[in-house]
JSON list of C-alpha atoms in Angstrom, two decimals:
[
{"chain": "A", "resi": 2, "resn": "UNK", "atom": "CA", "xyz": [-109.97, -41.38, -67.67]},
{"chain": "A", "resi": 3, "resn": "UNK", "atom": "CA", "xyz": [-112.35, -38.52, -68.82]},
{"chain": "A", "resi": 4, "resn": "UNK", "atom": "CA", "xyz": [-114.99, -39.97, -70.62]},
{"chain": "A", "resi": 5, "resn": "UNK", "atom": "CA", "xyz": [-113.10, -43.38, -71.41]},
{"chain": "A", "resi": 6, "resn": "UNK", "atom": "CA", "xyz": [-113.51, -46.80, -70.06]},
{"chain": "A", "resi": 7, "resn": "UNK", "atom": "CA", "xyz": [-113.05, -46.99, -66.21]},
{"chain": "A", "resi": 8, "resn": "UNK", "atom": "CA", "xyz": [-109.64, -48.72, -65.66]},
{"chain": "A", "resi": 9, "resn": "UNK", "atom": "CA", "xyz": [-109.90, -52.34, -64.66]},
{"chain": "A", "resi": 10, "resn": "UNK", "atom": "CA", "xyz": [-109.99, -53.91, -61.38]},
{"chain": "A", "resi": 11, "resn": "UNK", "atom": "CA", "xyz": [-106.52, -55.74, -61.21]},
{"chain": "A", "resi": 12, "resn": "UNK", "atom": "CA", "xyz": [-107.01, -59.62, -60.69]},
{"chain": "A", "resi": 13, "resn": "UNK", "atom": "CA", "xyz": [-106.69, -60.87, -56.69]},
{"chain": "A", "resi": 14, "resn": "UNK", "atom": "CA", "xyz": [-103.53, -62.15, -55.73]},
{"chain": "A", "resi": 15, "resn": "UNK", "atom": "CA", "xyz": [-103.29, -64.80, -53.71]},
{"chain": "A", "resi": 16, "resn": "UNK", "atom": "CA", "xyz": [-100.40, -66.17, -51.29]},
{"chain": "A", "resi": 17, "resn": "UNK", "atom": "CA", "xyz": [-99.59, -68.70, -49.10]},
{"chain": "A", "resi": 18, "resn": "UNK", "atom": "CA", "xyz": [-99.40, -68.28, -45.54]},
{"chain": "A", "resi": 19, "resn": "UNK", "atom": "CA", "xyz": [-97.55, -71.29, -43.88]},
{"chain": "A", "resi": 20, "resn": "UNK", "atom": "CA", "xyz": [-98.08, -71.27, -40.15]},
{"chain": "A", "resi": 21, "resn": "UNK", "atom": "CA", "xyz": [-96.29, -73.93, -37.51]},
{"chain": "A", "resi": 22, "resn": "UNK", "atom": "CA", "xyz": [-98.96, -76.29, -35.31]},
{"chain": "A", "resi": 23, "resn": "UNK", "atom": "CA", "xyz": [-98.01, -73.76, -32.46]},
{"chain": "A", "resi": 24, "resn": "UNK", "atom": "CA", "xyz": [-98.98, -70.52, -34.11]},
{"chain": "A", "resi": 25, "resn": "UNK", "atom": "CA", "xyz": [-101.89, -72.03, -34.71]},
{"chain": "A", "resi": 26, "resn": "UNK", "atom": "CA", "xyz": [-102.45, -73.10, -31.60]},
{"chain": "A", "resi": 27, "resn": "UNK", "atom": "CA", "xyz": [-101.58, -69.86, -29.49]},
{"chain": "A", "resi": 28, "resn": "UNK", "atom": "CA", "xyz": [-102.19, -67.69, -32.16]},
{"chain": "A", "resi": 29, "resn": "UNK", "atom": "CA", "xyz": [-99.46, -65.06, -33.53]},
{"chain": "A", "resi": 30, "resn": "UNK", "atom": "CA", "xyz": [-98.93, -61.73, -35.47]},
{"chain": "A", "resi": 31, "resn": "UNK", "atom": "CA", "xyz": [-97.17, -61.63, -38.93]},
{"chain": "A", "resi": 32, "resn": "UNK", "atom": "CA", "xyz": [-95.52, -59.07, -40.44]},
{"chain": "A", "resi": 33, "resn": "UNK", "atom": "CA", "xyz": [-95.35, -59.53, -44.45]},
{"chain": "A", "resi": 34, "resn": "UNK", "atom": "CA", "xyz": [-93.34, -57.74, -46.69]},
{"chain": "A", "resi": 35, "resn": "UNK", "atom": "CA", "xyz": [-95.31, -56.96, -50.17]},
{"chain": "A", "resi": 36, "resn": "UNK", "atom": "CA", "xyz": [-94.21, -55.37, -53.46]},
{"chain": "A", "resi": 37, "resn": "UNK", "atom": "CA", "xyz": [-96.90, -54.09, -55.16]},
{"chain": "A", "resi": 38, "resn": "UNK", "atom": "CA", "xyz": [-97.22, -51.52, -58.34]},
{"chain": "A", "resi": 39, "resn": "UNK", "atom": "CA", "xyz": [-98.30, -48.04, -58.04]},
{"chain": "A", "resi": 40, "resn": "UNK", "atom": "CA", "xyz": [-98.69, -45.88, -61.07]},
{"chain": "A", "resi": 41, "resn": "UNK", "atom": "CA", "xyz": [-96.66, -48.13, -63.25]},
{"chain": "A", "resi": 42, "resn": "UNK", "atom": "CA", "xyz": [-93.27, -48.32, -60.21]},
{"chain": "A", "resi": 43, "resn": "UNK", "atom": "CA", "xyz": [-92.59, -51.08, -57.66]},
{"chain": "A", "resi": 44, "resn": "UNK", "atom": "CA", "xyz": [-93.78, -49.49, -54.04]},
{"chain": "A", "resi": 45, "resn": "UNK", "atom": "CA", "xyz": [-92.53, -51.85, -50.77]},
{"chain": "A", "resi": 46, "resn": "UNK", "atom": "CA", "xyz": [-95.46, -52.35, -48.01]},
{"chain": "A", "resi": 47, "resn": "UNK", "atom": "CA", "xyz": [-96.02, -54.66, -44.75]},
{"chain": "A", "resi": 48, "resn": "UNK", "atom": "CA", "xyz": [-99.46, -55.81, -43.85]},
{"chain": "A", "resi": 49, "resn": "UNK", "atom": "CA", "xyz": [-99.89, -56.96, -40.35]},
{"chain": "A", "resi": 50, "resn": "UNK", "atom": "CA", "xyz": [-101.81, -60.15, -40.43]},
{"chain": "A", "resi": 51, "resn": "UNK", "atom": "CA", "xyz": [-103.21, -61.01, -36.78]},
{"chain": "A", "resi": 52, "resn": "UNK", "atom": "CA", "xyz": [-103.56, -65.17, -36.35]},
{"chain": "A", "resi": 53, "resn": "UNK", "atom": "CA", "xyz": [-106.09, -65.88, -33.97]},
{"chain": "A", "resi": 54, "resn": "UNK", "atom": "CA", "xyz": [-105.86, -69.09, -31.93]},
{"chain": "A", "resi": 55, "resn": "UNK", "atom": "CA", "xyz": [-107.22, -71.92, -33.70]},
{"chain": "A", "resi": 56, "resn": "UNK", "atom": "CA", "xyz": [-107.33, -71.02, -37.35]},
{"chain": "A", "resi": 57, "resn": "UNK", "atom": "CA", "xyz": [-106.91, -73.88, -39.73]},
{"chain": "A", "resi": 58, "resn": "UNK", "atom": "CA", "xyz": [-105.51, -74.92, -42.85]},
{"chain": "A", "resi": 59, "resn": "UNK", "atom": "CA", "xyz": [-107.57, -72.69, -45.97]},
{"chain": "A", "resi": 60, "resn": "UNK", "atom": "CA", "xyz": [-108.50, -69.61, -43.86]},
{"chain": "A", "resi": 61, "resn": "UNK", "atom": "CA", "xyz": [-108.47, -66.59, -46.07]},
{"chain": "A", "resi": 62, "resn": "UNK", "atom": "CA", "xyz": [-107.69, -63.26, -44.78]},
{"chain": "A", "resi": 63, "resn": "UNK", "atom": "CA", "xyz": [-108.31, -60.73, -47.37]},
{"chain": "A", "resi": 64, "resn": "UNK", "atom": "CA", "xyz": [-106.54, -57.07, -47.80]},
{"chain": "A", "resi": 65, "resn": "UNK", "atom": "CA", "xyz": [-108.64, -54.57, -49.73]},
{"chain": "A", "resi": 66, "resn": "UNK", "atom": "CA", "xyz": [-106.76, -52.36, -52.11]},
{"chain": "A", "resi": 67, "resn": "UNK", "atom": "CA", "xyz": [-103.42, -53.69, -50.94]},
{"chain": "A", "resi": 68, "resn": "UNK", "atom": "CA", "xyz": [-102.57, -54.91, -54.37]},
{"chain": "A", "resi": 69, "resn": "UNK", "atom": "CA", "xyz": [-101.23, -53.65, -57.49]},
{"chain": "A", "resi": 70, "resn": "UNK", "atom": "CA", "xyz": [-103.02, -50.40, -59.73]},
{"chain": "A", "resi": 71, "resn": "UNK", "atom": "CA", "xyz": [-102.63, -51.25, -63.02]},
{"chain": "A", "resi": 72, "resn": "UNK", "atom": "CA", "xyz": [-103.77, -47.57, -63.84]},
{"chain": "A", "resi": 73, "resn": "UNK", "atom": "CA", "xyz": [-103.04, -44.10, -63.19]},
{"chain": "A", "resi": 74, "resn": "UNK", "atom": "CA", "xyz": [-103.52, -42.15, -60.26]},
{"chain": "A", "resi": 75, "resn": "UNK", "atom": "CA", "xyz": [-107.12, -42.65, -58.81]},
{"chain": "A", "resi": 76, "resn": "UNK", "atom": "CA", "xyz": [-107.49, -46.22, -60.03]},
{"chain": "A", "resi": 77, "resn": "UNK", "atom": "CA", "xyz": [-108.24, -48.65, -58.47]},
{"chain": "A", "resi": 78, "resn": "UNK", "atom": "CA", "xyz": [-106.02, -51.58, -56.47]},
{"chain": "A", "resi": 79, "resn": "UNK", "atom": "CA", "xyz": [-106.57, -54.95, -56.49]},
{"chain": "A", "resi": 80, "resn": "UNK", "atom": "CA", "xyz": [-106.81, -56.94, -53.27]},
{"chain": "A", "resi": 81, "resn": "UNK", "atom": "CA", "xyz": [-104.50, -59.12, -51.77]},
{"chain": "A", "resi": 82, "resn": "UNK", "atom": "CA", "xyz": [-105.80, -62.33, -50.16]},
{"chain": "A", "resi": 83, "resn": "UNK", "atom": "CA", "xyz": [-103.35, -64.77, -47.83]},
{"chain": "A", "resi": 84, "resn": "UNK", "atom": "CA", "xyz": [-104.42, -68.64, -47.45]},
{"chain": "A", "resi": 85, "resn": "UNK", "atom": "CA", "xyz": [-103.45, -70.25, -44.01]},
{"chain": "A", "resi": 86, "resn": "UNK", "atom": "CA", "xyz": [-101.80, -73.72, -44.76]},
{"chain": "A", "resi": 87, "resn": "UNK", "atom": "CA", "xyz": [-100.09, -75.36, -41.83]},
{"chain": "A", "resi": 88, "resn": "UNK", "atom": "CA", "xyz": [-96.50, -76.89, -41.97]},
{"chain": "A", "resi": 89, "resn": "UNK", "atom": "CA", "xyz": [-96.15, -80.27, -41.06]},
{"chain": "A", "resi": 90, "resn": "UNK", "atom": "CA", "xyz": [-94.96, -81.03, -36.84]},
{"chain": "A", "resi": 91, "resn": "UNK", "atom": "CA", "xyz": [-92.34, -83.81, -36.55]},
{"chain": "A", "resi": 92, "resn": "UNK", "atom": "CA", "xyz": [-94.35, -85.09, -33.47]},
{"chain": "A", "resi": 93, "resn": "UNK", "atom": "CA", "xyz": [-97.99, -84.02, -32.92]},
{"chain": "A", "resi": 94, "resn": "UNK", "atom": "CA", "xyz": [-101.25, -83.75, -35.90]},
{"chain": "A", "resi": 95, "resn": "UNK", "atom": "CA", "xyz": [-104.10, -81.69, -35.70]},
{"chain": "A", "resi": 96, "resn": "UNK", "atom": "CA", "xyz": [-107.47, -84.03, -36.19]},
{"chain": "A", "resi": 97, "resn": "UNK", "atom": "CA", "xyz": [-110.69, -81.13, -36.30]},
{"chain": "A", "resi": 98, "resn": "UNK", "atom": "CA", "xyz": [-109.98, -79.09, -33.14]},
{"chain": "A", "resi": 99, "resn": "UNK", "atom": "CA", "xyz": [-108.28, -82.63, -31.09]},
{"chain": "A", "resi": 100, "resn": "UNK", "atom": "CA", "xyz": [-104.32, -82.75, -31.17]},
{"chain": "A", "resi": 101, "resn": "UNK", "atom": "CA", "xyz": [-103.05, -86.24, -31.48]},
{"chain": "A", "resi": 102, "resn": "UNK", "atom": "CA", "xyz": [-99.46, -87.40, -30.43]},
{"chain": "A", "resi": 103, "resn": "UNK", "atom": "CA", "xyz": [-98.39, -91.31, -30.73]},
{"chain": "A", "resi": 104, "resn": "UNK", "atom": "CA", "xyz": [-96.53, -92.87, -28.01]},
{"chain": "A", "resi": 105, "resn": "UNK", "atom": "CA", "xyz": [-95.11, -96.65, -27.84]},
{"chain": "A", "resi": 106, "resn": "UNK", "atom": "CA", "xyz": [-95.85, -99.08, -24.89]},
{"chain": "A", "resi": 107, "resn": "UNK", "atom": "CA", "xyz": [-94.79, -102.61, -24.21]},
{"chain": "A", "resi": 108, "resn": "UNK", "atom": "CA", "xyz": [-97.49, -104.89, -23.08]},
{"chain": "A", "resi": 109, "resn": "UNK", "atom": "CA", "xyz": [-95.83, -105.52, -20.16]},
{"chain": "A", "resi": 110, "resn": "UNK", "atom": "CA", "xyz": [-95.80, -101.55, -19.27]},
{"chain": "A", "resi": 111, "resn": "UNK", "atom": "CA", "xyz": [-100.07, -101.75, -20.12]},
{"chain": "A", "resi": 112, "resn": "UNK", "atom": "CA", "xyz": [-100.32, -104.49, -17.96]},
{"chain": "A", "resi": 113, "resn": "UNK", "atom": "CA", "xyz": [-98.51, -102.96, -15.16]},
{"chain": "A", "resi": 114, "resn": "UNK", "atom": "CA", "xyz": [-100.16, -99.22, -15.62]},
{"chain": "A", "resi": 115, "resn": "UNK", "atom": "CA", "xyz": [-96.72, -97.55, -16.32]},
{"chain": "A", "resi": 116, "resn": "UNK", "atom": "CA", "xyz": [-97.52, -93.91, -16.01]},
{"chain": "A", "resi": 117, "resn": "UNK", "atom": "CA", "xyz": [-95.86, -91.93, -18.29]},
{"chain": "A", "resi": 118, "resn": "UNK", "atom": "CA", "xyz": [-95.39, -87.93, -19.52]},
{"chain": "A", "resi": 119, "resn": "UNK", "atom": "CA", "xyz": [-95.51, -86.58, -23.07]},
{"chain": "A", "resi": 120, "resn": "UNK", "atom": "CA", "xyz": [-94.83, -83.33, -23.77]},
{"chain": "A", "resi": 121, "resn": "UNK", "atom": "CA", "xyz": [-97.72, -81.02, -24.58]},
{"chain": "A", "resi": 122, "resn": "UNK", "atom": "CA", "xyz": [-97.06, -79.16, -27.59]},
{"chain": "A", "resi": 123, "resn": "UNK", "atom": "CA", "xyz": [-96.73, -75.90, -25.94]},
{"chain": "A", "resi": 124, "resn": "UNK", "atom": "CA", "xyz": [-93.61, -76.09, -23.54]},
{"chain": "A", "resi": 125, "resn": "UNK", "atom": "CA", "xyz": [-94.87, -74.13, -21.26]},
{"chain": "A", "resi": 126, "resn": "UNK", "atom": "CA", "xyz": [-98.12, -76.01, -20.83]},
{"chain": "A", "resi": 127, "resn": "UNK", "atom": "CA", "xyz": [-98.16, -78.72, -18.48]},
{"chain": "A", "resi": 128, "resn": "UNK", "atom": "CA", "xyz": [-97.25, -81.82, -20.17]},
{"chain": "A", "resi": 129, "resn": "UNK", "atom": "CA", "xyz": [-99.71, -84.90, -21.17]},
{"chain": "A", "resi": 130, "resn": "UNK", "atom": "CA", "xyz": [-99.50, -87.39, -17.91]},
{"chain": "A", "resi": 131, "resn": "UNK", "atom": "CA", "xyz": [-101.45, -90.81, -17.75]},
{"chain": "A", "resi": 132, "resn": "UNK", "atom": "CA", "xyz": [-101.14, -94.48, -16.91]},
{"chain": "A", "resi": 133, "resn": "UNK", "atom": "CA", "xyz": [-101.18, -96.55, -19.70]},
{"chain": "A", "resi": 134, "resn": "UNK", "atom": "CA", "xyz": [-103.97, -98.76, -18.14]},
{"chain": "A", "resi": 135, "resn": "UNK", "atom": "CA", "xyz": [-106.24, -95.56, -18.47]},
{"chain": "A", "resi": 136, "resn": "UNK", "atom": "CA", "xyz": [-106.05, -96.03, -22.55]},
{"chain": "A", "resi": 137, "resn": "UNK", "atom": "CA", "xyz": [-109.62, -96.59, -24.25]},
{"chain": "A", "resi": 138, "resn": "UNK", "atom": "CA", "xyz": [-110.72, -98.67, -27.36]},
{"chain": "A", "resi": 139, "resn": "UNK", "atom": "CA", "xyz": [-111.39, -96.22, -29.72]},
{"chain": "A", "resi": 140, "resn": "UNK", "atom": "CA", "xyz": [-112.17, -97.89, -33.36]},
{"chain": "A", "resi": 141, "resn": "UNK", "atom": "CA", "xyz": [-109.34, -99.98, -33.58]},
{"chain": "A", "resi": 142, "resn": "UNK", "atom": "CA", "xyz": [-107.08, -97.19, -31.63]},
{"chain": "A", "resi": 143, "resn": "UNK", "atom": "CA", "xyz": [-106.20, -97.21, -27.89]},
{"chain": "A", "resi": 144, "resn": "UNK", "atom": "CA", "xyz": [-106.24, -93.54, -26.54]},
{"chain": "A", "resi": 145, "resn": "UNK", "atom": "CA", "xyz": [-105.95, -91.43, -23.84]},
{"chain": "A", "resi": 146, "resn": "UNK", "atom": "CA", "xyz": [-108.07, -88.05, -24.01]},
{"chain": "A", "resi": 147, "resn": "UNK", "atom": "CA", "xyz": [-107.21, -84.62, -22.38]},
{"chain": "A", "resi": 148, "resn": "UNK", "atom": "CA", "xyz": [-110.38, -82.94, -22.66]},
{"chain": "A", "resi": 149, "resn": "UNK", "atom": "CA", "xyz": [-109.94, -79.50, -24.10]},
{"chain": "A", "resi": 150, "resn": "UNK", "atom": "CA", "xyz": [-106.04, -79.72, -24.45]},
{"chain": "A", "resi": 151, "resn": "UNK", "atom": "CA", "xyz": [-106.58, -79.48, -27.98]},
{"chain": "A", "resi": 152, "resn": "UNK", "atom": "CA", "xyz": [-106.94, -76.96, -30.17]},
{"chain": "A", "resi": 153, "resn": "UNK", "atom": "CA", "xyz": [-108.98, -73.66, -29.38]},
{"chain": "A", "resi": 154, "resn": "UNK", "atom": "CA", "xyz": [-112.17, -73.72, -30.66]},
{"chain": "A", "resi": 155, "resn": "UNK", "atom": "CA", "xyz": [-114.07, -70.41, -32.17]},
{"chain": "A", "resi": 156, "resn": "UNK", "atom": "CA", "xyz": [-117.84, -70.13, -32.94]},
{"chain": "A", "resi": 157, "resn": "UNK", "atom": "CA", "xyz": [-119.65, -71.47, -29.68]},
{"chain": "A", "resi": 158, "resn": "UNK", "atom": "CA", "xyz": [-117.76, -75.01, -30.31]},
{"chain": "A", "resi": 159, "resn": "UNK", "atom": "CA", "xyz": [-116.17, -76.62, -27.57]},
{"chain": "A", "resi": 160, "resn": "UNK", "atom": "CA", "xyz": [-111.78, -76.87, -27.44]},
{"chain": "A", "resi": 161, "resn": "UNK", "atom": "CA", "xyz": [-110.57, -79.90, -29.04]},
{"chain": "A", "resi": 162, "resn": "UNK", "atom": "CA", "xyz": [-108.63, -82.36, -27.04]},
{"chain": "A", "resi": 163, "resn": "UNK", "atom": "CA", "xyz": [-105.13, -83.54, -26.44]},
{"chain": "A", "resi": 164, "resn": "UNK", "atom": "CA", "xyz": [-105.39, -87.14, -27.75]},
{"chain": "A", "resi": 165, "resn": "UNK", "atom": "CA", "xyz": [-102.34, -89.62, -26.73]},
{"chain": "A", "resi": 166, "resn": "UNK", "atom": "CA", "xyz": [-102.81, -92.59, -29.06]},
{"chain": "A", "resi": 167, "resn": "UNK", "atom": "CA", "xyz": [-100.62, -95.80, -27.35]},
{"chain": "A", "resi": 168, "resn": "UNK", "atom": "CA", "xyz": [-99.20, -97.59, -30.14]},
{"chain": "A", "resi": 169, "resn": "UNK", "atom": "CA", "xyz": [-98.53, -101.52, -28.68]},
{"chain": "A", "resi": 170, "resn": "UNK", "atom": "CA", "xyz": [-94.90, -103.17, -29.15]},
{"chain": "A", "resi": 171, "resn": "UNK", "atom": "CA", "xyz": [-95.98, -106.94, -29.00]},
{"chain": "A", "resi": 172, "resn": "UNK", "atom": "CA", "xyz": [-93.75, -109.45, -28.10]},
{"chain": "A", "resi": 173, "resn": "UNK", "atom": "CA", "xyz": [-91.88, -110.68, -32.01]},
{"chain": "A", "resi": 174, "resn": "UNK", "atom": "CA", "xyz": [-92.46, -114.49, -30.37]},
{"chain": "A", "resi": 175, "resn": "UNK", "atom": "CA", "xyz": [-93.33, -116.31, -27.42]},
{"chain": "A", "resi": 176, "resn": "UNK", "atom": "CA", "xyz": [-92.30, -119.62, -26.43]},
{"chain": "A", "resi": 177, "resn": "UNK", "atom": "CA", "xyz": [-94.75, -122.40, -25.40]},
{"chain": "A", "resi": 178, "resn": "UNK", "atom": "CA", "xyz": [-95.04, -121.41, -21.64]},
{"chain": "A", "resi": 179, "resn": "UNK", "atom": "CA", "xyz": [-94.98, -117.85, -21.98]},
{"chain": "A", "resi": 180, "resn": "UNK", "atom": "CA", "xyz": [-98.65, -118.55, -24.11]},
{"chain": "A", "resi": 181, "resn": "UNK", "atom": "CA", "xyz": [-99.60, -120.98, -22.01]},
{"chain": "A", "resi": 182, "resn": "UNK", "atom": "CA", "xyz": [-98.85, -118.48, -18.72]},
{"chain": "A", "resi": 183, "resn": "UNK", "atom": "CA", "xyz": [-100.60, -115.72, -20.47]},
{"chain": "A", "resi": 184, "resn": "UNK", "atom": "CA", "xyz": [-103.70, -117.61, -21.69]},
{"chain": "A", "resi": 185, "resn": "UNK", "atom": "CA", "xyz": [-103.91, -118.83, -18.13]},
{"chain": "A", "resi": 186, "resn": "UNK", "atom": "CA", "xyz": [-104.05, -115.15, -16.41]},
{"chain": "A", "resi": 187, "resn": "UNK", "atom": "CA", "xyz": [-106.34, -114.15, -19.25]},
{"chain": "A", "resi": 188, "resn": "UNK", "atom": "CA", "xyz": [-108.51, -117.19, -18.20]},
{"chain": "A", "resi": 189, "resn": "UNK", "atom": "CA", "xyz": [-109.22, -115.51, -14.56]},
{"chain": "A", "resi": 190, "resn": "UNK", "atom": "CA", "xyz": [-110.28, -112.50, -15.48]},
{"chain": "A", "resi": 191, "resn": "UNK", "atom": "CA", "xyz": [-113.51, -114.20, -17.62]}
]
């Protein structure tokens, strides 16, 4: 107003963005329906919000002047700022840029290199495929790595990997022999 106090910038507003693992991963665009205030009435507005492949949990994506005026005509807007958060997956997690799925395996199938298929979480990708013999100590975790199966990367990093971590069913009990038989084979093979 004419020699009065410049009207305030209105406070950011902040929302949620919840985004499935494969949004994330193949990236999507979102059309968001916003009500915001313009001199003093509610005015209806969709932002376009482009998800690149591989964004993560916390990105911020930031609208200029897409919020509400709190003043007259010629005032400013505030800004309106969406947060990436990812929903959970019923089968796969995102670890950094690696995507890790558990599968279970019998001993017996380890020790006889059953090969066996997991779907990757895009359908149309070709789906995980290994021998179980194939899985590596890692920590205390056996795994099989798909190298860059993962998740894209961005900024000159590499894409994550498709991790398959084999989760062991052991035998609930054994009877004498059956340790005895075992101990035995495991004997050769020192």
């Amino acid at each position: 107003s004419p020699g009065g106090a410049a009207a305030p910038q209105p406070p950011l507003v902040t929302r949620e963005l919840a985004l499935s693992l494969e949004e994330l991963l193949t990236g999507c665009t979102k059309k968001i329906k916003v009500t915001r205030q313009r001199a003093g009435r509610p005015e209806a507005n969709t932002l376009q919000i482009h998800v690149q492949p591989g964004w993560k949990a916390g990105t911020k994506l930031t609208f200029p002047g897409e919020g509400d005026q709190l003043g007259g005509p010629g005032s400013p807007a505030g800004d309106i700022c969406f947060v990436i958060a990812q929903k959970p997956h019923p089968r796969y997690a995102r670890v950094g840029d690696d995507l890790e799925v558990h599968t279970r395996a019998t001993l017996k199938d380890v020790v006889r290199g059953q090969e066996i298929e997991v779907p990757h979480l895009v359908p149309a990708a070709p789906p995980l495929r290994a021998r179980l013999d194939q899985a590596q100590l890692e920590g205390s975790r056996h795994v099989i790595r798909f190298p860059g199966r993962g998740m894209p990367a961005s900024k000159g990093r590499k894409p994550g990997d498709a991790v398959l971590v084999v989760d062991f069913a052991l035998p609930k009990a054994l009877s004498a022999a059956q340790r005895e038989a075992i101990c035995a084979a495991l004997d050769k093979q020192v």
